[in-house]
PDB file of C-alpha atoms in Angstrom:
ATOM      1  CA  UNK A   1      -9.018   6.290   8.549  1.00 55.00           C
ATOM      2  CA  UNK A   2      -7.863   3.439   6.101  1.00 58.00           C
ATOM      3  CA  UNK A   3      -5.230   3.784   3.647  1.00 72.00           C
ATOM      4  CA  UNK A   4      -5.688   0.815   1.922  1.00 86.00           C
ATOM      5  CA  UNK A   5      -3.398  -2.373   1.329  1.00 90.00           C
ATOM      6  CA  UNK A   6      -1.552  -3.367  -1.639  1.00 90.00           C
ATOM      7  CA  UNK A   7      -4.467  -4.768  -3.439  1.00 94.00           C
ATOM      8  CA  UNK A   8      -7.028  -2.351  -2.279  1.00 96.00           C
ATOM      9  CA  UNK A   9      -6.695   1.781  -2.994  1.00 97.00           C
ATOM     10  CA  UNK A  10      -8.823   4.312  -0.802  1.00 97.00           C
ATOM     11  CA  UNK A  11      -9.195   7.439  -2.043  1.00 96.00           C
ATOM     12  CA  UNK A  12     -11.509  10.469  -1.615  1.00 96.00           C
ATOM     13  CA  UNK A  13     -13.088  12.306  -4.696  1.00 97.00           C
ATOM     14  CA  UNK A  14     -15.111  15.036  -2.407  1.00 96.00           C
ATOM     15  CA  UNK A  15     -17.731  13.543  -0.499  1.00 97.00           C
ATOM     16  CA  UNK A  16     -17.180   9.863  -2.205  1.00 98.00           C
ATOM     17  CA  UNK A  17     -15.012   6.909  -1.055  1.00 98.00           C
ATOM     18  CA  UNK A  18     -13.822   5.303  -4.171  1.00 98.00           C
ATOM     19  CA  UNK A  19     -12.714   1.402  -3.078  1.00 98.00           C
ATOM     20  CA  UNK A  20     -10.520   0.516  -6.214  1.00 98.00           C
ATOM     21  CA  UNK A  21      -9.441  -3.106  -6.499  1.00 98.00           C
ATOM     22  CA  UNK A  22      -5.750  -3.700  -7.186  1.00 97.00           C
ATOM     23  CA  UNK A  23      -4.645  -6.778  -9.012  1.00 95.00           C
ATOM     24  CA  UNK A  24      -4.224  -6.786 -12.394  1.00 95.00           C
ATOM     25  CA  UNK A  25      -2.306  -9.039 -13.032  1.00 94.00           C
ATOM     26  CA  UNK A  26      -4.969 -11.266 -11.883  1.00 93.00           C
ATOM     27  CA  UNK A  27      -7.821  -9.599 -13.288  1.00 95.00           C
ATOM     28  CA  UNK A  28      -8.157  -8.250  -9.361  1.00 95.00           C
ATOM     29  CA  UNK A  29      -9.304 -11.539  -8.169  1.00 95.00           C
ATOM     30  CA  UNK A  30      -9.702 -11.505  -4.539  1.00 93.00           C
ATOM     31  CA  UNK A  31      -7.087 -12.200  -1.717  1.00 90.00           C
ATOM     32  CA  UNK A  32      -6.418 -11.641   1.485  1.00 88.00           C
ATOM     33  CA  UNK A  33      -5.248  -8.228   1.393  1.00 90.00           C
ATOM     34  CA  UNK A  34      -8.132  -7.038  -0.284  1.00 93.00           C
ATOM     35  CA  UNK A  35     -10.737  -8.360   1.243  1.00 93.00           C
ATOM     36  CA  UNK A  36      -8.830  -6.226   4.310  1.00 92.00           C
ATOM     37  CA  UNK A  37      -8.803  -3.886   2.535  1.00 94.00           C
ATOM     38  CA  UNK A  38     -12.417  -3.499   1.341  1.00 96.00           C
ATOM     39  CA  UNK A  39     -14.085  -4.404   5.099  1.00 95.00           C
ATOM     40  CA  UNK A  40     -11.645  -1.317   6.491  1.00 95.00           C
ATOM     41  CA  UNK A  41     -13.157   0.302   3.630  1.00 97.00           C
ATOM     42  CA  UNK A  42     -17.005   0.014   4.487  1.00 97.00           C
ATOM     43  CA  UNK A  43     -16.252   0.423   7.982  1.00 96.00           C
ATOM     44  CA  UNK A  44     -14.705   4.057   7.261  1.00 96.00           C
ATOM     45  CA  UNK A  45     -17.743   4.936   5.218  1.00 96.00           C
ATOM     46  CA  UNK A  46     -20.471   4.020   8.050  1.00 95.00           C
ATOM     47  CA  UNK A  47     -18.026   5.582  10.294  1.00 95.00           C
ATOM     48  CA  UNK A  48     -16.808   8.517   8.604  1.00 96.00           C
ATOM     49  CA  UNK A  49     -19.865  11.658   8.453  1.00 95.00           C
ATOM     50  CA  UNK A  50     -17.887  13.437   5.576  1.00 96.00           C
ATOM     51  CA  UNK A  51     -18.412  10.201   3.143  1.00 97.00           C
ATOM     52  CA  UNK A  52     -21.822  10.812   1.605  1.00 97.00           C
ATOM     53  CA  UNK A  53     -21.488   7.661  -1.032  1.00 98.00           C
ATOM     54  CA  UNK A  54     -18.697   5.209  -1.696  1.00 98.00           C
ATOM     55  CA  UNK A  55     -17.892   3.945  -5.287  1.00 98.00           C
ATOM     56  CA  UNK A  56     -16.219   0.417  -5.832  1.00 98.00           C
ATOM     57  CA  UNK A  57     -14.219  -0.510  -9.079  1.00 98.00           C
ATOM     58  CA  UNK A  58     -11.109  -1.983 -10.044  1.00 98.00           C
ATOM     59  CA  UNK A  59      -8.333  -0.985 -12.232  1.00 97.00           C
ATOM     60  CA  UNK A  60      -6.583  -2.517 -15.298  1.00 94.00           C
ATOM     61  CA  UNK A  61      -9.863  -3.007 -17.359  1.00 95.00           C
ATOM     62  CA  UNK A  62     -11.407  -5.348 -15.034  1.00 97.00           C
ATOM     63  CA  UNK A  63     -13.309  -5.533 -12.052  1.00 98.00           C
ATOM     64  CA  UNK A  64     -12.882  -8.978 -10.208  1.00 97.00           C
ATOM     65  CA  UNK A  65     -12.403 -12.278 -11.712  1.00 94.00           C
ATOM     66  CA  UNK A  66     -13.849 -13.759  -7.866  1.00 92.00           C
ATOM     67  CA  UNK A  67     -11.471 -15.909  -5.236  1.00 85.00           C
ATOM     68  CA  UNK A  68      -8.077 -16.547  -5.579  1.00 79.00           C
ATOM     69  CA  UNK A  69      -7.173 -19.860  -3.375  1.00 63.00           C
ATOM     70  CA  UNK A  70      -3.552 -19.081  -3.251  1.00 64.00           C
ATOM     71  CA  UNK A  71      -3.608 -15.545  -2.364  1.00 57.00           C
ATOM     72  CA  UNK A  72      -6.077 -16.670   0.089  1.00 55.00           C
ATOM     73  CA  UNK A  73      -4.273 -19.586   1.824  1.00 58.00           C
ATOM     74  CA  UNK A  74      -0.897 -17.264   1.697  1.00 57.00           C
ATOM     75  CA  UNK A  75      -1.528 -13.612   2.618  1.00 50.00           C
ATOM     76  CA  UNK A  76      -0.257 -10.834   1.280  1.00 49.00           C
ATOM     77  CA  UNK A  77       3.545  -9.531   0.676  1.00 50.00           C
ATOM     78  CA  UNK A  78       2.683  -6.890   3.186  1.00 45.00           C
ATOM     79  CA  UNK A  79       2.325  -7.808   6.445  1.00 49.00           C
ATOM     80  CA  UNK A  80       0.997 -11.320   5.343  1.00 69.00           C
ATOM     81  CA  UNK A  81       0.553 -12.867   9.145  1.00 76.00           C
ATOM     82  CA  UNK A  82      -1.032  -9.675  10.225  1.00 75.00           C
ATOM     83  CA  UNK A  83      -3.685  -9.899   7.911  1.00 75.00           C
ATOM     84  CA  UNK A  84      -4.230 -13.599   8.436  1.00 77.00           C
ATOM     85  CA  UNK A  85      -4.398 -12.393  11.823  1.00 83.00           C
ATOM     86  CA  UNK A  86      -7.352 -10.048  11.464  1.00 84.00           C
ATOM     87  CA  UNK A  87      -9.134 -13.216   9.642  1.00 79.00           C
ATOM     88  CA  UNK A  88      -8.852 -15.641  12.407  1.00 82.00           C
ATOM     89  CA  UNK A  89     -10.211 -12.539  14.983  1.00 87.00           C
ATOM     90  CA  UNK A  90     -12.729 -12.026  12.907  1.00 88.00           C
ATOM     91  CA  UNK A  91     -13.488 -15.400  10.939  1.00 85.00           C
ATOM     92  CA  UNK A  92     -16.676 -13.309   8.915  1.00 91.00           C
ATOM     93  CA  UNK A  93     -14.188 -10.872   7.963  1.00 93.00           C
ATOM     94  CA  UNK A  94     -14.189 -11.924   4.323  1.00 90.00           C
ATOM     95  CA  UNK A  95     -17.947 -12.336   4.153  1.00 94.00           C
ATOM     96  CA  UNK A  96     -18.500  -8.492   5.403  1.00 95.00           C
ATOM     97  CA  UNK A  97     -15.797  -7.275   2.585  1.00 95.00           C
ATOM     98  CA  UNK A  98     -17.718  -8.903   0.071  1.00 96.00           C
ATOM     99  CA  UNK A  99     -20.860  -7.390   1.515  1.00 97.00           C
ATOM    100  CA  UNK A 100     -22.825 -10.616   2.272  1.00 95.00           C
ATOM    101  CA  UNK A 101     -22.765 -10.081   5.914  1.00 89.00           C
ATOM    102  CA  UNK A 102     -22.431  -6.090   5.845  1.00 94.00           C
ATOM    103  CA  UNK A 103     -24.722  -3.248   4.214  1.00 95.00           C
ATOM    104  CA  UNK A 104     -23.060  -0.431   4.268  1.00 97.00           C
ATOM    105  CA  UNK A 105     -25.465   2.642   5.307  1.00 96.00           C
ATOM    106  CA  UNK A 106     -24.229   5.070   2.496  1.00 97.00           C
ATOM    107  CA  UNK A 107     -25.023   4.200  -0.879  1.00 98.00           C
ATOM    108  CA  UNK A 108     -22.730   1.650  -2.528  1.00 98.00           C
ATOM    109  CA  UNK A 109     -22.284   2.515  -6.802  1.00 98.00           C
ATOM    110  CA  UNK A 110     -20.443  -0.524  -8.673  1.00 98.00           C
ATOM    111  CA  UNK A 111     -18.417   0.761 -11.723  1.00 98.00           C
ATOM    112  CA  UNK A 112     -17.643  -1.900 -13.914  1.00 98.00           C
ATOM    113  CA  UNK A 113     -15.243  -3.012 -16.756  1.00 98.00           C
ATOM    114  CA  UNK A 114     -14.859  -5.796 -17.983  1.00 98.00           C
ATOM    115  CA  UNK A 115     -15.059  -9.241 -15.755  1.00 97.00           C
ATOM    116  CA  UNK A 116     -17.161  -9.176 -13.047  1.00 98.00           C
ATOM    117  CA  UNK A 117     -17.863 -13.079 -12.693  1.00 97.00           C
ATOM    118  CA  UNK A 118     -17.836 -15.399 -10.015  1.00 95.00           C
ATOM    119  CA  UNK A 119     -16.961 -13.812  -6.367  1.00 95.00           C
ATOM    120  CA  UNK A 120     -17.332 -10.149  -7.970  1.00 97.00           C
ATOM    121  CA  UNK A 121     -20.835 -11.149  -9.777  1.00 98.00           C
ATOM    122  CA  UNK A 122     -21.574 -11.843  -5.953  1.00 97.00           C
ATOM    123  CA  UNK A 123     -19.931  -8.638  -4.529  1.00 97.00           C
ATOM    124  CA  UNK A 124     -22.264  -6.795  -7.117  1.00 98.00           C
ATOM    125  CA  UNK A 125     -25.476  -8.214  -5.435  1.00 98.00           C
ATOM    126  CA  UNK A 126     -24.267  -6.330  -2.637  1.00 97.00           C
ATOM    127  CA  UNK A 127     -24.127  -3.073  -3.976  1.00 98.00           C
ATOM    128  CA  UNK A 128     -26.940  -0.125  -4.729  1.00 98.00           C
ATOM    129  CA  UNK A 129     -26.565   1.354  -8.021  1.00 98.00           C
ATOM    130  CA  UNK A 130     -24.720  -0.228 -11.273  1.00 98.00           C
ATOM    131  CA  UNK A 131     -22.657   0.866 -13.673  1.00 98.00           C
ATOM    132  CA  UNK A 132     -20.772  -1.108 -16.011  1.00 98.00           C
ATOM    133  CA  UNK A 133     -18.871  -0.703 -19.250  1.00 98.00           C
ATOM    134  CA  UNK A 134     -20.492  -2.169 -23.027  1.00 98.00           C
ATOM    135  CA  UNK A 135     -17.380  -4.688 -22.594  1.00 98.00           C
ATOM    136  CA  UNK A 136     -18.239  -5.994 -19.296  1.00 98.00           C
ATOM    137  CA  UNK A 137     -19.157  -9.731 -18.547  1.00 98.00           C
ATOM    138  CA  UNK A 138     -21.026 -10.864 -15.667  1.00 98.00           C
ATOM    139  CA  UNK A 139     -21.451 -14.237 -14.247  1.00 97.00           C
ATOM    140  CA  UNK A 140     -21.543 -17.091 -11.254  1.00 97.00           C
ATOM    141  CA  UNK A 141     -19.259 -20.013 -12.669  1.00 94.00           C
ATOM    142  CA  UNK A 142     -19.541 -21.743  -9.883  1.00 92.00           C
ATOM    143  CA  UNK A 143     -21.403 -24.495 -10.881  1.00 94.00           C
ATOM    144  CA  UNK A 144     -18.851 -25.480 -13.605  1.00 92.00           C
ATOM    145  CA  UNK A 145     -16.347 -26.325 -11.530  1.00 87.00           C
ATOM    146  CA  UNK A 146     -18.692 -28.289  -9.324  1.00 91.00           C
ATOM    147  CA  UNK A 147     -18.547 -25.627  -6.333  1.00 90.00           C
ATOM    148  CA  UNK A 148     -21.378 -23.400  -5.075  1.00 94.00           C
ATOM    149  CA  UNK A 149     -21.428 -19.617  -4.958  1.00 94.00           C
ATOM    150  CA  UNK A 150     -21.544 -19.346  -1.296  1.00 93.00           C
ATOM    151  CA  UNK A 151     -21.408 -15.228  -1.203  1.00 94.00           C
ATOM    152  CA  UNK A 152     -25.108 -14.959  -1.148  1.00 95.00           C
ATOM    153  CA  UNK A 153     -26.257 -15.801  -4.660  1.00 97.00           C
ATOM    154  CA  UNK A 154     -28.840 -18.299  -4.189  1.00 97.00           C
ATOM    155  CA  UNK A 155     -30.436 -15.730  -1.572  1.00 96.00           C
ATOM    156  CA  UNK A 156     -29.913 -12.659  -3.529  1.00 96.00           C
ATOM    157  CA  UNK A 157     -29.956 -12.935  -7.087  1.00 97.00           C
ATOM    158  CA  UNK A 158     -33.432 -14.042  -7.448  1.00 97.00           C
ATOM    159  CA  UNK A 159     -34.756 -11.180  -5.249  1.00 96.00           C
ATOM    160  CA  UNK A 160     -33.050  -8.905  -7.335  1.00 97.00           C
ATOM    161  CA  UNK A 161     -33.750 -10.034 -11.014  1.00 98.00           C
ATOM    162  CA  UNK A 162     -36.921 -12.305 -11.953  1.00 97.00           C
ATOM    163  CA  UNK A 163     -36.332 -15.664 -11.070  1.00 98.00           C
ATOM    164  CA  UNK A 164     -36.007 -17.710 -14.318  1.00 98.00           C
ATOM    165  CA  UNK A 165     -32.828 -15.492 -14.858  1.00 98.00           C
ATOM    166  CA  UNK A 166     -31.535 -16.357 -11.565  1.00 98.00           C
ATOM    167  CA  UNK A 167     -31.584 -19.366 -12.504  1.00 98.00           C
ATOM    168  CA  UNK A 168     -30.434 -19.937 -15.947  1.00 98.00           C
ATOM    169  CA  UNK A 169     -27.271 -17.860 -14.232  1.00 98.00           C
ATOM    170  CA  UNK A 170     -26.554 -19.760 -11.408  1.00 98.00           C
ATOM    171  CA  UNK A 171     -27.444 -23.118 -13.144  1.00 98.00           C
ATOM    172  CA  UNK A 172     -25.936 -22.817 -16.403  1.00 97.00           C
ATOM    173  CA  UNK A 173     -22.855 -20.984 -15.301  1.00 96.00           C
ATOM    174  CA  UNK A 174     -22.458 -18.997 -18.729  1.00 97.00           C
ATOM    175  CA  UNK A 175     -21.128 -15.436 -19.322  1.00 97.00           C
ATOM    176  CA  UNK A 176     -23.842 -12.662 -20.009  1.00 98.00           C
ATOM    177  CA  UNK A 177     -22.703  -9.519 -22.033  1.00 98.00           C
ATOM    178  CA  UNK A 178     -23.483  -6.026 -20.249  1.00 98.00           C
ATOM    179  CA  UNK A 179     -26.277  -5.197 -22.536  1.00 98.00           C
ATOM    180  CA  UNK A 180     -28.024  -8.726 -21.206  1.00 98.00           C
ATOM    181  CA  UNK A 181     -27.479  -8.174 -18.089  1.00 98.00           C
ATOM    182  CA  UNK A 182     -28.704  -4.848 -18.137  1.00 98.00           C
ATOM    183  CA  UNK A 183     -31.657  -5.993 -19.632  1.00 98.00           C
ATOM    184  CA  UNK A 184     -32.305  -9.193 -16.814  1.00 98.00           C
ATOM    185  CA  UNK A 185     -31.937  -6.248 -14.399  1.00 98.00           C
ATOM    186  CA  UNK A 186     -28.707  -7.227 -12.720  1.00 98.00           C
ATOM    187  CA  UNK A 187     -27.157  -3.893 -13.218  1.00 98.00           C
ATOM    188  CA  UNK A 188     -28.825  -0.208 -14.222  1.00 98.00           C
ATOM    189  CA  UNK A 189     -26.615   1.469 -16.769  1.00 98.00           C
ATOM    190  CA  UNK A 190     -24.793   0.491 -19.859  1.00 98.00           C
ATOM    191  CA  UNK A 191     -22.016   2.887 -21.142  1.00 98.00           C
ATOM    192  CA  UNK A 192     -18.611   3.463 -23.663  1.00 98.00           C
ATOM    193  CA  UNK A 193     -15.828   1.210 -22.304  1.00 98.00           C
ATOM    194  CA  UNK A 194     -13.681   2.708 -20.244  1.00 97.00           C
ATOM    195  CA  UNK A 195     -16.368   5.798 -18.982  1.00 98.00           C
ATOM    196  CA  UNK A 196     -18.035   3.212 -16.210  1.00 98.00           C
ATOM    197  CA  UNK A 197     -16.206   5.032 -13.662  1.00 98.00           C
ATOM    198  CA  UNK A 198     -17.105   8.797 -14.448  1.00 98.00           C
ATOM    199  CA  UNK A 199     -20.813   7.355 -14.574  1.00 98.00           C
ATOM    200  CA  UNK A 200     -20.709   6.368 -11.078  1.00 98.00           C
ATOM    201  CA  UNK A 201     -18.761   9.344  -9.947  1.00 98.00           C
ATOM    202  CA  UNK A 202     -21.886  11.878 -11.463  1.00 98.00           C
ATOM    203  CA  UNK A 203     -24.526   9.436  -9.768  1.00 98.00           C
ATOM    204  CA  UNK A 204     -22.852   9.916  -6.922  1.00 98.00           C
ATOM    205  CA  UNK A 205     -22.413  13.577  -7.236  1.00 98.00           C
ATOM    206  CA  UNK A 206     -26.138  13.440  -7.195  1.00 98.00           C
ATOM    207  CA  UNK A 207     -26.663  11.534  -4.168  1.00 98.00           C
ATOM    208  CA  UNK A 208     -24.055  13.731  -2.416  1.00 98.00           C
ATOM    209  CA  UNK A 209     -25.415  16.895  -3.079  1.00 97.00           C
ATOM    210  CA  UNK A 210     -28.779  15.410  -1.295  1.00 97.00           C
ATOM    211  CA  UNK A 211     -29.809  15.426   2.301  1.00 97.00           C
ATOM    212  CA  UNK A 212     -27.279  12.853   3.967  1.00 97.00           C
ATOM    213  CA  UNK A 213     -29.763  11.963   6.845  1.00 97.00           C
ATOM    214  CA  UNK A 214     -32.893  11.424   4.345  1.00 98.00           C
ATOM    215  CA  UNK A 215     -30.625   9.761   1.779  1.00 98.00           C
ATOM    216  CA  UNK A 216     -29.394   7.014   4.427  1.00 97.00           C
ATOM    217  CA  UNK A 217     -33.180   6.203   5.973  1.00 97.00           C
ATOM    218  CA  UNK A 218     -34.373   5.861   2.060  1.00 97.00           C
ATOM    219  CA  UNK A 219     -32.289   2.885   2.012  1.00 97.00           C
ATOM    220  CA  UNK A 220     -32.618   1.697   5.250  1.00 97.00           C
ATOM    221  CA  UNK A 221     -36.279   1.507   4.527  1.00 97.00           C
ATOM    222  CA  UNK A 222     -35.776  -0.288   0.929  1.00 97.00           C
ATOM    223  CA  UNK A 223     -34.252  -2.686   2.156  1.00 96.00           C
ATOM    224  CA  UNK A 224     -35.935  -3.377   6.059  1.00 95.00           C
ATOM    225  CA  UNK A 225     -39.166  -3.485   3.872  1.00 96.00           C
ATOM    226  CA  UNK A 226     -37.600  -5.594   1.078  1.00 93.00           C
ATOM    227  CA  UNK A 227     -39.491  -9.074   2.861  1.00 91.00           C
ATOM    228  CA  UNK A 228     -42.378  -7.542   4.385  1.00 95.00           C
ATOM    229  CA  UNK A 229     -45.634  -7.619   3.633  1.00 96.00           C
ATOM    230  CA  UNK A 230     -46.861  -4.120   1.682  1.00 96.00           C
ATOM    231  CA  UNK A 231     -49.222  -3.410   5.243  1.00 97.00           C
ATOM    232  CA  UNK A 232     -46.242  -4.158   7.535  1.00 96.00           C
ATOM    233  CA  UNK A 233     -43.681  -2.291   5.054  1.00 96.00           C
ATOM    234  CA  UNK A 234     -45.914   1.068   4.738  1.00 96.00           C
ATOM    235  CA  UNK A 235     -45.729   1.118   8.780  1.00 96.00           C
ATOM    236  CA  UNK A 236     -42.160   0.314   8.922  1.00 96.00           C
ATOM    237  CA  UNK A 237     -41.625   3.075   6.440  1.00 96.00           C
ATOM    238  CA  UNK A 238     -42.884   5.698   8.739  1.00 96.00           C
ATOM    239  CA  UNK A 239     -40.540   4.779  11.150  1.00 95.00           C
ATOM    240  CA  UNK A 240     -37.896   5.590   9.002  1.00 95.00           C
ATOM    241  CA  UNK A 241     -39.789   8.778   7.240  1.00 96.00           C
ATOM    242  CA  UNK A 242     -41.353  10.613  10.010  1.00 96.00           C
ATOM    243  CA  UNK A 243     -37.688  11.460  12.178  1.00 96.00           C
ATOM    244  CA  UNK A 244     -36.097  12.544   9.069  1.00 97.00           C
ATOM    245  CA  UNK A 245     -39.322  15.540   8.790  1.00 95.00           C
ATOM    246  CA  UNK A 246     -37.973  16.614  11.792  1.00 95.00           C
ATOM    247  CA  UNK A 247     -34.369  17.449  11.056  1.00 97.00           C
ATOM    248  CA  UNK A 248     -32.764  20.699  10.753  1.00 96.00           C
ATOM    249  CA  UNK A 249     -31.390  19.574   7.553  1.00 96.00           C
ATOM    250  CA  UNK A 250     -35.290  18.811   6.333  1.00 96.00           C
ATOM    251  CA  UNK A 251     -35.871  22.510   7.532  1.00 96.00           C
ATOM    252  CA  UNK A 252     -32.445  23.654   6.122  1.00 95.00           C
ATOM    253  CA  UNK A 253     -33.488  21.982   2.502  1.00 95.00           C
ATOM    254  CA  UNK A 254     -36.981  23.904   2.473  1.00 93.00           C
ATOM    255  CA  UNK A 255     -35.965  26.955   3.553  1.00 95.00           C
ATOM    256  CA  UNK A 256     -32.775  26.719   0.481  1.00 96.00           C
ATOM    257  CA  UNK A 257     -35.479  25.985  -1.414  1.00 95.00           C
ATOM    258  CA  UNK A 258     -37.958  28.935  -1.170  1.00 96.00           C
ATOM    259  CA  UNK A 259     -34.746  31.271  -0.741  1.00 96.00           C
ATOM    260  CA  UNK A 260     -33.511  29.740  -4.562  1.00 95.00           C
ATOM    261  CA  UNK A 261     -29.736  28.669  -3.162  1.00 95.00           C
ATOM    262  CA  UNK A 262     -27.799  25.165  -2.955  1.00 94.00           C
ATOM    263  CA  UNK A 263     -28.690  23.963   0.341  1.00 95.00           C
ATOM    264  CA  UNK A 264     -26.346  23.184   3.140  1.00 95.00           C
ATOM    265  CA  UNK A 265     -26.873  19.953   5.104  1.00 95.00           C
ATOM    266  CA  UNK A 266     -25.164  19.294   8.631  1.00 94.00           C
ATOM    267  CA  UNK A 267     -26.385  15.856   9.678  1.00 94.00           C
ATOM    268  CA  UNK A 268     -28.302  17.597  11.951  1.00 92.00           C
TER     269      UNK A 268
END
């Protein structure tokens, strides 16, 4: 299991991984150690039977202001060439962390507060479920500074909100509110500063408290079908559905059911 690095806590609130970005002193833009950090992180959720959901936020009132060059270019106080190491083994490494190469298979809840622009506008694409304080502020700035958001966002965001908000964001490069980007579709709930967190920490209670097994094929099947036609997608889906029916933890959540008690799931 992870532990984290010095810009990246792990920590376990029952069932739920909670990935907590650590910079604030730079608005938790991303370096080196934390895109270690968060790939360690997904790969202990997919790995790890006990995690049921994972939850990523940051801390200091922020969430992440995207890529930090320097950090980038010069590691990390902690173990610095190590981690430079892992990138040249593994030269997606940094895509995967910022979940453009990786889907994790447990559900993935952003909590947000305020910036989430640039890189973490494109980490956000690559989560499930989003929260995200009244204060936050979303965005892909790229284009202002005559770069190109390369994390996915000309793929992603226009599969995921309509497409003439797609592209006033990624063309214009301007700053949308929470309560506009709430209603574009970018992210699902709007709440009190500060309370983004405990939003995503009930959702996930939710999810946890659900069959693990059915809970990670529902997703599978979202997204496998995401491109397909609705003929080929309805057959794919039974792929995914009809295994899950036979399960002890299908028969374990039927028979908790007619017996009126919280039902125990095993994986099984």
């Amino acid at each position: 299991m992870t532990s984290g690095t010095e810009h990246l806590i792990v920590e376990r609130v029952g069932a739920t991984l909670v990935l907590t970005l650590n910079r604030p002193e730079a608005r938790n833009a991303l370096s080196l150690p934390m895109l270690v950090g968060l790939y360690d992180g997904w790969i202990e959720a997919d790995q790890d039977d006990a995690v049921r959901s994972v939850v990523l936020t940051g801390v200091g009132g922020a969430f992440c202001a995207g890529m930090d060059l320097k950090a980038l270019a010069g590691g990390g106080r902690l173990d610095g060439q190590q981690l430079r190491d892992r990138l040249e083994a593994d030269p997606d490494l940094h895509w995967k962390a910022m979940l453009r190469h990786h889907r994790p298979r447990k559900p993935v809840i952003a909590a947000v507060e305020g910036p989430c622009v640039a890189g973490g506008t494109e980490i956000l694409q690559g989560t499930d479920i989003r929260v995200a304080g009244r204060g936050a502020t979303f965005g892909l700035f790229e284009v202002r500074r005559g770069l190109f958001p390369i994390g996915g966002s000309t793929v992603r965001l226009a599969r995921q909100v309509p497409r003439t908000h797609a592209l006033e964001m990624l063309l214009t490069g301007r700053p949308y509110p929470a309560e506009e980007a709430a209603r574009i579709g970018l992210i699902g709930h709007v709440v009190p500063d500060g309370t983004a967190l405990e939003k995503a920490l009930e959702i996930a209670g939710l999810i946890n408290a659900n069959g693990p097994l059915a809970v990670e094929a529902v997703k599978a099947s979202v997204y496998e079908t995401a491109e397909m036609t609705e003929a080929d997608g309805l057959r794919s889906e039974l792929t995914r559905g009809w295994p899950i029916f036979d399960t002890a933890d299908a028969k374990e959540g039927s028979k908790a059911f007619a017996e009126k008690r919280p039902p125990v799931y095993r994986r099984t």
